[in-house]
Tab-separated table of C-alpha atoms in Angstrom:
chain	number	residue	atom	x	y	z
A	16	MET	CA	80.256	38.573	82.278
A	17	SER	CA	80.891	38.223	78.597
A	18	ILE	CA	78.329	35.264	78.195
A	19	LEU	CA	75.753	37.774	79.475
A	20	LEU	CA	76.712	40.318	76.979
A	21	THR	CA	76.612	37.969	74.303
A	22	LEU	CA	73.146	36.848	75.648
A	23	TYR	CA	71.916	40.453	75.596
A	24	TYR	CA	73.340	41.200	72.085
A	25	GLU	CA	71.899	38.056	70.755
A	26	PHE	CA	68.234	38.517	72.234
A	27	PHE	CA	68.437	42.082	71.391
A	28	LYS	CA	69.005	41.260	67.768
A	29	ILE	CA	66.010	38.593	68.059
A	30	GLY	CA	63.735	41.369	69.326
A	31	LEU	CA	64.704	43.558	66.536
A	32	PHE	CA	64.404	41.252	63.695
A	33	ALA	CA	61.659	38.874	64.932
A	34	VAL	CA	58.650	40.359	63.209
A	35	GLY	CA	55.173	38.676	63.905
A	36	GLY	CA	55.312	37.600	67.628
A	37	GLY	CA	56.416	34.625	69.669
A	38	MET	CA	56.432	31.975	67.088
A	39	ALA	CA	58.652	34.213	64.904
A	40	THR	CA	61.304	33.809	67.578
A	41	ILE	CA	61.742	30.059	66.773
A	42	PRO	CA	63.977	30.442	63.568
A	43	PHE	CA	66.092	32.850	65.416
A	44	LEU	CA	66.553	30.445	68.506
A	45	ASN	CA	67.142	27.664	66.036
A	46	ALA	CA	70.029	29.713	64.484
A	47	LEU	CA	71.509	30.097	67.941
A	48	ILE	CA	71.932	26.288	68.061
A	49	ASP	CA	74.273	26.249	65.026
A	50	LYS	CA	76.184	29.333	66.213
A	51	PHE	CA	76.802	28.596	70.020
A	52	HIS	CA	75.671	24.998	70.634
A	53	TRP	CA	74.177	26.313	73.886
A	54	PHE	CA	71.337	23.645	73.655
A	55	ASP	CA	70.104	21.249	70.904
A	56	ALA	CA	66.880	20.859	68.824
A	57	ALA	CA	65.405	18.541	71.332
A	58	MET	CA	65.605	20.995	74.001
A	59	LEU	CA	64.346	23.865	71.924
A	60	ALA	CA	61.236	21.738	71.582
A	61	ASP	CA	60.814	21.227	75.145
A	62	MET	CA	61.313	24.863	75.760
A	63	ILE	CA	58.593	25.601	73.371
A	64	ALA	CA	56.164	23.114	74.862
A	65	ILE	CA	56.859	24.444	78.263
A	66	SER	CA	56.560	28.162	77.047
A	67	GLU	CA	53.212	27.301	75.468
A	68	SER	CA	51.713	25.585	78.776
A	69	THR	CA	52.998	28.364	81.194
A	70	PRO	CA	51.497	31.917	81.460
A	71	GLY	CA	53.070	34.740	80.032
A	72	PRO	CA	53.751	35.521	76.202
A	73	ILE	CA	55.586	32.512	74.403
A	74	GLY	CA	58.413	34.538	73.058
A	75	ILE	CA	59.151	35.887	76.474
A	76	ASN	CA	58.996	32.543	78.101
A	77	MET	CA	61.355	31.048	75.515
A	78	ALA	CA	63.816	33.995	75.842
A	79	THR	CA	63.729	33.269	79.653
A	80	PHE	CA	64.277	29.721	79.442
A	81	THR	CA	67.030	29.869	76.636
A	82	GLY	CA	68.855	32.490	78.868
A	83	TYR	CA	68.519	30.189	82.021
A	84	THR	CA	69.879	27.263	80.117
A	85	VAL	CA	73.002	29.352	78.905
A	86	ALA	CA	73.704	31.341	82.071
A	87	SER	CA	71.182	30.301	84.986
A	88	PHE	CA	69.015	32.943	86.713
A	89	ALA	CA	71.111	35.982	85.599
A	90	GLY	CA	70.922	34.568	81.971
A	91	GLY	CA	67.221	34.194	82.134
A	92	VAL	CA	66.736	37.785	83.174
A	93	ILE	CA	69.280	39.393	80.740
A	94	ALA	CA	67.951	37.391	77.800
A	95	THR	CA	64.431	38.583	78.571
A	96	LEU	CA	65.428	42.279	78.718
A	97	GLY	CA	67.512	41.941	75.534
A	98	LEU	CA	64.566	40.626	73.718
A	99	ILE	CA	62.078	43.475	74.895
A	100	THR	CA	64.675	46.413	74.551
A	101	PRO	CA	64.176	46.861	70.916
A	102	SER	CA	60.292	46.594	71.217
A	103	ILE	CA	60.247	49.464	73.832
A	104	ILE	CA	62.431	51.660	71.690
A	105	VAL	CA	60.569	51.088	68.343
A	106	ILE	CA	57.042	51.479	69.904
A	107	ILE	CA	57.908	54.543	71.934
A	108	ILE	CA	59.204	56.168	68.578
A	109	ILE	CA	56.048	54.797	66.495
A	110	ALA	CA	53.710	56.017	69.382
A	111	GLN	CA	54.326	59.441	68.364
A	112	VAL	CA	53.453	58.904	64.775
A	113	LEU	CA	51.071	56.028	65.256
A	114	LYS	CA	48.427	57.434	62.424
A	115	LYS	CA	51.058	58.017	59.890
A	116	PHE	CA	52.660	54.710	60.342
A	117	LYS	CA	49.517	52.761	60.203
A	118	GLU	CA	48.365	54.048	56.925
A	119	SER	CA	51.756	54.053	55.292
A	120	ALA	CA	52.015	52.253	52.071
A	121	ALA	CA	55.778	51.624	52.613
A	122	VAL	CA	54.927	49.676	55.894
A	123	GLN	CA	52.223	47.810	54.155
A	124	ALA	CA	54.462	46.993	51.319
A	125	MET	CA	57.179	45.548	53.635
A	126	PHE	CA	54.836	43.476	55.406
A	127	TYR	CA	53.580	41.937	52.037
A	128	GLY	CA	57.175	40.653	51.581
A	129	LEU	CA	57.568	39.670	55.347
A	130	ARG	CA	54.530	37.658	55.900
A	131	PRO	CA	55.426	34.772	53.585
A	132	ALA	CA	59.122	35.092	54.569
A	133	VAL	CA	58.239	34.609	58.229
A	134	ALA	CA	56.031	31.620	57.349
A	135	GLY	CA	58.966	30.252	55.380
A	136	LEU	CA	61.341	30.953	58.432
A	137	ILE	CA	59.210	29.126	60.776
A	138	ALA	CA	58.810	26.199	58.530
A	139	ALA	CA	62.597	26.049	58.300
A	140	ALA	CA	62.912	25.889	62.164
A	141	GLY	CA	60.229	23.259	62.177
A	142	LEU	CA	62.304	21.037	60.078
A	143	SER	CA	64.926	20.604	62.753
A	144	ILE	CA	62.487	19.864	65.398
A	145	PHE	CA	60.614	17.603	63.210
A	146	ALA	CA	63.730	15.708	62.365
A	147	VAL	CA	64.593	15.165	66.110
A	148	THR	CA	61.055	14.146	66.909
A	149	LEU	CA	59.849	12.087	63.885
A	150	VAL	CA	62.981	10.652	62.286
A	151	ASP	CA	65.718	8.503	63.662
A	152	THR	CA	68.923	9.005	61.412
A	153	ALA	CA	71.233	7.056	63.911
A	154	ALA	CA	68.976	3.883	63.515
A	155	TYR	CA	69.007	4.238	59.825
A	156	GLN	CA	72.648	4.698	59.633
A	157	THR	CA	73.522	1.509	61.751
A	158	SER	CA	70.980	-0.667	59.930
A	159	GLY	CA	70.682	0.767	56.489
A	160	ASN	CA	66.990	-0.044	56.423
A	161	LEU	CA	65.016	2.964	55.130
A	162	MET	CA	61.922	1.724	57.325
A	163	ASP	CA	64.271	2.357	60.198
A	164	LEU	CA	64.594	6.249	59.314
A	165	PHE	CA	61.069	7.042	60.342
A	166	GLN	CA	59.776	6.739	64.044
A	167	TRP	CA	56.497	5.559	63.072
A	168	LEU	CA	54.661	5.725	66.488
A	169	PRO	CA	55.420	9.495	66.776
A	170	ILE	CA	54.612	9.832	63.232
A	171	LEU	CA	51.144	8.356	63.862
A	172	LEU	CA	50.681	10.552	67.064
A	173	PHE	CA	51.593	13.602	65.066
A	174	LEU	CA	49.009	12.749	62.240
A	175	ILE	CA	46.284	11.989	64.901
A	176	LEU	CA	47.120	15.166	66.565
A	177	LEU	CA	47.042	17.224	63.146
A	178	TYR	CA	43.573	15.935	62.725
A	179	CYS	CA	42.332	16.593	66.406
A	180	THR	CA	43.982	20.082	66.686
A	181	ASN	CA	42.220	21.266	63.407
A	182	LYS	CA	38.904	19.700	64.289
A	183	TYR	CA	38.598	20.571	67.969
A	184	LYS	CA	40.114	24.029	68.521
A	185	LYS	CA	41.227	23.260	72.068
A	186	HIS	CA	43.960	25.150	73.985
A	187	PRO	CA	47.602	24.004	73.083
A	188	ILE	CA	48.100	23.123	76.861
A	189	PHE	CA	45.398	20.398	76.413
A	190	TYR	CA	47.274	18.674	73.471
A	191	ILE	CA	50.729	18.921	75.376
A	192	SER	CA	49.323	17.679	78.509
A	193	ILE	CA	47.699	14.720	76.705
A	194	CYS	CA	50.944	14.057	74.777
A	195	ALA	CA	52.967	13.921	78.060
A	196	VAL	CA	50.770	11.128	79.367
A	197	ILE	CA	50.716	9.232	76.054
A	198	GLY	CA	54.487	9.582	75.947
A	199	ILE	CA	54.729	8.058	79.512
A	200	LEU	CA	52.394	5.241	78.746
A	201	LEU	CA	53.907	4.410	75.477
A	202	LYS	CA	57.556	4.930	76.546
A	203	LEU	CA	58.214	7.050	73.631
B	12	MET	CA	54.635	57.048	91.153
B	13	LYS	CA	51.373	55.637	92.320
B	14	GLU	CA	50.276	55.451	88.659
B	15	LEU	CA	53.576	53.648	87.619
B	16	ALA	CA	52.847	51.028	90.261
B	17	ASP	CA	49.318	50.606	89.109
B	18	LEU	CA	50.537	50.088	85.525
B	19	PHE	CA	53.284	47.479	86.664
B	20	VAL	CA	50.526	45.484	88.881
B	21	THR	CA	47.931	45.680	86.114
B	22	PHE	CA	50.260	44.408	83.360
B	23	ALA	CA	51.870	41.930	85.648
B	24	LYS	CA	48.288	40.397	86.273
B	25	MET	CA	47.595	40.185	82.512
B	26	GLY	CA	51.250	38.445	82.103
B	27	LEU	CA	50.277	35.911	84.609
B	28	PHE	CA	46.901	34.951	83.239
B	29	THR	CA	47.727	34.877	79.455
B	30	PHE	CA	48.497	31.501	78.183
B	31	GLY	CA	50.321	31.844	74.789
B	32	GLY	CA	50.793	35.381	74.229
B	33	GLY	CA	49.767	37.463	71.161
B	34	TYR	CA	46.077	37.636	70.695
B	35	ALA	CA	45.468	35.356	73.753
B	36	MET	CA	45.875	38.604	75.899
B	37	LEU	CA	43.332	40.503	74.094
B	38	PRO	CA	40.344	39.662	76.152
B	39	LEU	CA	42.411	40.440	79.230
B	40	LEU	CA	43.482	43.853	77.915
B	41	GLU	CA	39.704	44.626	77.010
B	42	ARG	CA	38.672	43.810	80.671
B	43	GLU	CA	41.580	45.327	82.425
B	44	VAL	CA	42.751	48.374	80.333
B	45	VAL	CA	39.350	49.064	78.541
B	46	ASP	CA	36.689	48.372	80.985
B	47	ASN	CA	38.409	48.640	84.492
B	48	LYS	CA	41.029	51.302	84.189
B	49	LYS	CA	39.834	53.174	81.033
B	50	TRP	CA	43.432	53.674	79.741
B	51	ALA	CA	42.480	52.867	76.169
B	52	THR	CA	39.469	52.326	74.026
B	53	LYS	CA	38.759	49.049	72.232
B	54	GLU	CA	39.652	50.467	68.883
B	55	GLU	CA	42.875	51.920	70.271
B	56	ILE	CA	43.704	48.527	71.294
B	57	MET	CA	42.943	47.095	67.863
B	58	ASP	CA	45.335	49.765	66.625
B	59	TYR	CA	48.066	48.867	68.828
B	60	TYR	CA	47.682	45.112	67.746
B	61	ALA	CA	47.712	45.983	63.964
B	62	VAL	CA	50.965	48.043	64.644
B	63	GLY	CA	52.454	45.657	67.103
B	64	GLN	CA	52.229	42.747	64.667
B	65	CYS	CA	54.128	44.783	61.770
B	66	THR	CA	56.793	46.118	64.308
B	67	PRO	CA	59.621	43.935	65.455
B	68	GLY	CA	59.178	42.032	68.760
B	69	ILE	CA	56.694	40.114	70.780
B	70	ILE	CA	53.235	41.212	70.070
B	71	ALA	CA	52.091	41.263	73.474
B	72	VAL	CA	55.218	43.363	74.615
B	73	ASN	CA	54.663	45.927	71.818
B	74	VAL	CA	51.028	46.544	72.899
B	75	SER	CA	51.934	46.862	76.485
B	76	THR	CA	54.547	49.287	75.682
B	77	PHE	CA	51.865	51.325	73.693
B	78	VAL	CA	49.316	51.567	76.640
B	79	GLY	CA	52.168	52.343	79.158
B	80	TYR	CA	53.474	54.982	76.855
B	81	TYR	CA	50.169	56.727	76.422
B	82	GLN	CA	49.427	56.663	80.034
B	83	LYS	CA	52.800	57.812	81.499
B	84	GLY	CA	55.446	58.761	78.746
B	85	ILE	CA	58.734	56.666	78.291
B	86	ALA	CA	58.773	55.458	82.201
B	87	GLY	CA	55.057	54.114	81.624
B	88	GLY	CA	56.068	52.202	78.505
B	89	ILE	CA	58.963	50.722	80.264
B	90	ILE	CA	57.074	49.795	83.342
B	91	ALA	CA	54.176	48.231	81.626
B	92	THR	CA	56.453	46.163	79.516
B	93	LEU	CA	58.518	45.076	82.735
B	94	GLY	CA	55.120	44.437	84.279
B	95	VAL	CA	53.906	42.016	81.509
B	96	VAL	CA	57.241	40.007	81.405
B	97	PHE	CA	57.522	39.953	85.199
B	98	PRO	CA	55.440	36.699	85.991
B	99	SER	CA	56.911	34.770	82.721
B	100	ILE	CA	60.536	35.476	84.198
B	101	VAL	CA	59.731	34.274	87.525
B	102	ILE	CA	57.577	31.117	86.599
B	103	ILE	CA	60.132	30.061	83.822
B	104	LEU	CA	63.295	30.409	86.032
B	105	LEU	CA	61.329	28.203	88.713
B	106	ILE	CA	60.472	25.559	86.017
B	107	ALA	CA	63.574	25.788	84.148
B	108	SER	CA	65.643	25.066	87.401
B	109	LEU	CA	63.341	22.190	88.339
B	110	ILE	CA	63.478	20.820	84.806
B	111	GLN	CA	67.185	20.505	84.869
B	112	GLY	CA	67.136	18.492	88.186
B	113	PHE	CA	64.425	16.110	86.726
B	114	SER	CA	65.503	15.931	83.062
B	115	HIS	CA	67.448	12.558	83.587
B	116	ILE	CA	64.607	10.711	85.159
B	117	ALA	CA	62.945	8.083	82.800
B	118	VAL	CA	59.193	9.099	83.084
B	119	VAL	CA	60.088	12.892	82.604
B	120	GLN	CA	61.967	11.874	79.307
B	121	TYR	CA	59.012	9.765	78.197
B	122	ALA	CA	56.695	12.878	78.818
B	123	LEU	CA	59.136	15.147	77.003
B	124	SER	CA	59.147	12.757	74.015
B	125	GLY	CA	55.330	12.921	73.698
B	126	ILE	CA	55.426	16.505	74.331
B	127	ARG	CA	57.659	17.067	71.445
B	128	VAL	CA	55.190	15.343	68.950
B	129	ALA	CA	52.550	18.043	70.183
B	130	VAL	CA	54.982	20.706	69.622
B	131	CYS	CA	55.506	19.499	65.928
B	132	ALA	CA	51.759	19.481	65.463
B	133	LEU	CA	51.373	23.041	66.985
B	134	ILE	CA	54.285	24.290	64.737
B	135	PHE	CA	52.825	22.662	61.638
B	136	ASN	CA	49.570	24.408	62.243
B	137	ALA	CA	51.226	27.775	62.847
B	138	ILE	CA	53.021	27.385	59.542
B	139	VAL	CA	49.866	26.345	57.723
B	140	SER	CA	47.702	29.381	59.280
B	141	LEU	CA	50.801	31.902	58.425
B	142	SER	CA	50.900	30.712	54.885
B	143	LYS	CA	47.244	30.994	54.503
B	144	SER	CA	47.135	34.537	55.605
B	145	GLY	CA	50.588	35.517	53.994
B	146	VAL	CA	51.188	33.579	50.914
B	147	LYS	CA	48.731	35.189	48.588
B	148	ASP	CA	50.319	35.032	44.912
B	149	VAL	CA	53.239	33.754	43.317
B	150	TYR	CA	55.651	36.387	44.802
B	151	GLY	CA	54.432	35.075	48.347
B	152	ILE	CA	55.240	31.443	47.313
B	153	LEU	CA	58.920	32.577	45.943
B	154	LEU	CA	59.464	34.563	49.240
B	155	PHE	CA	58.304	31.519	51.423
B	156	LEU	CA	60.741	29.090	49.465
B	157	PHE	CA	63.470	31.719	49.482
B	158	ALA	CA	63.144	32.145	53.399
B	159	PHE	CA	62.881	27.996	53.858
B	160	VAL	CA	66.087	27.482	51.775
B	161	MET	CA	68.121	30.253	52.991
B	162	VAL	CA	67.476	29.416	56.726
B	163	GLY	CA	66.491	25.529	56.618
B	164	ILE	CA	68.979	24.400	54.164
B	165	LEU	CA	71.780	26.885	53.786
B	166	LYS	CA	71.721	27.773	57.541
B	167	LEU	CA	71.943	31.530	57.042
B	168	SER	CA	70.932	33.842	59.760
B	169	PRO	CA	67.178	34.764	59.642
B	170	VAL	CA	68.209	38.284	60.000
B	171	TYR	CA	69.049	38.603	56.217
B	172	VAL	CA	65.906	36.894	55.301
B	173	VAL	CA	63.801	39.494	57.252
B	174	VAL	CA	65.786	42.317	55.847
B	175	VAL	CA	65.758	41.116	52.143
B	176	SER	CA	62.049	40.069	52.117
B	177	ALA	CA	60.995	43.500	53.558
B	178	LEU	CA	62.892	45.050	50.669
B	179	CYS	CA	61.407	42.715	48.159
B	180	GLY	CA	58.008	43.664	49.531
B	181	LEU	CA	58.775	47.649	49.028
B	182	LEU	CA	60.197	46.525	45.404
B	183	ILE	CA	57.279	44.441	44.244
B	184	LYS	CA	54.652	46.980	45.497
B	185	LYS	CA	56.664	49.653	43.682
B	186	ILE	CA	56.776	47.957	40.293
B	187	GLN	CA	53.071	46.928	40.659
B	188	GLY	CA	52.159	50.693	41.723
B	189	GLY	CA	54.190	51.815	38.546
B	190	LYS	CA	52.154	49.812	36.172
B	191	LYS	CA	48.891	51.154	37.229
């Protein structure tokens, strides 16, 4: 029971503080790793991939996935409900004063500060996912050879992907499926 | 009651056919909510997005609560939101329970390793596009670095960064306003 309460509370907090949509929840999920050790950075990357390639808002999918990982079916439902509760409360309050809110200088000023910070937060969360995917600290520590620190094949694939995603604006599902096939063929 | 059921089904349908969330839901909202059901105009939907972006939580959820609330009050807001998340919960629970059974298989592990590289690229692109739209001046660069160091290196909770950066925004605009 207490684990479900913890889940609800943690995702309520995420729903309350993650401003800017689905991707903005990633830094908070990453913070859960250090706090509870419910999952690791590699699993977080898997959850992001699956959440991007299945129907529904990414943020919701990730909450359900995380909740399931922690406490099975009930966990998935509770985490999702926790995430949406603050939205429902906040939006219902704002709905009464929509016009005022939209034109409020204070709201715009707060967002002026929030926008770059959210980008920084996602960059910080990306760091730990990059670390498990593109570097191999274990190999470096055993061999002491700096060349072993980098996983060259994934890095090469990463650079090719950066080029392709920016040149051909295809849906993320496309790149995710291609990478799954490449992963199997190259035994990454 | 019938209207609430209609809200739930309509939003569940949109949740089922949205891949990616946020703006990916916009064309569906225009077709279902604006054209078919006439629950809101296109301009109203854009307003909900504008506000949904600068309020806490998932944008798609915020927009759904808006439409539901204006349609059928508080119950409508709750039902529309539950509708939009319903397909996610069902599908993800199914996939999550399958993945746990299959994740030890070598082929699945290779596939997931490949997929993680794709996720790195997607996150990298998200950071770049958010920085382009959010980091506009020297304060923006400082706030970006502040958030990055606090959470990425010092491992503080993102909650503090969100609160502090919003306050910084207020403060900076206040000082700039005072100068004019």
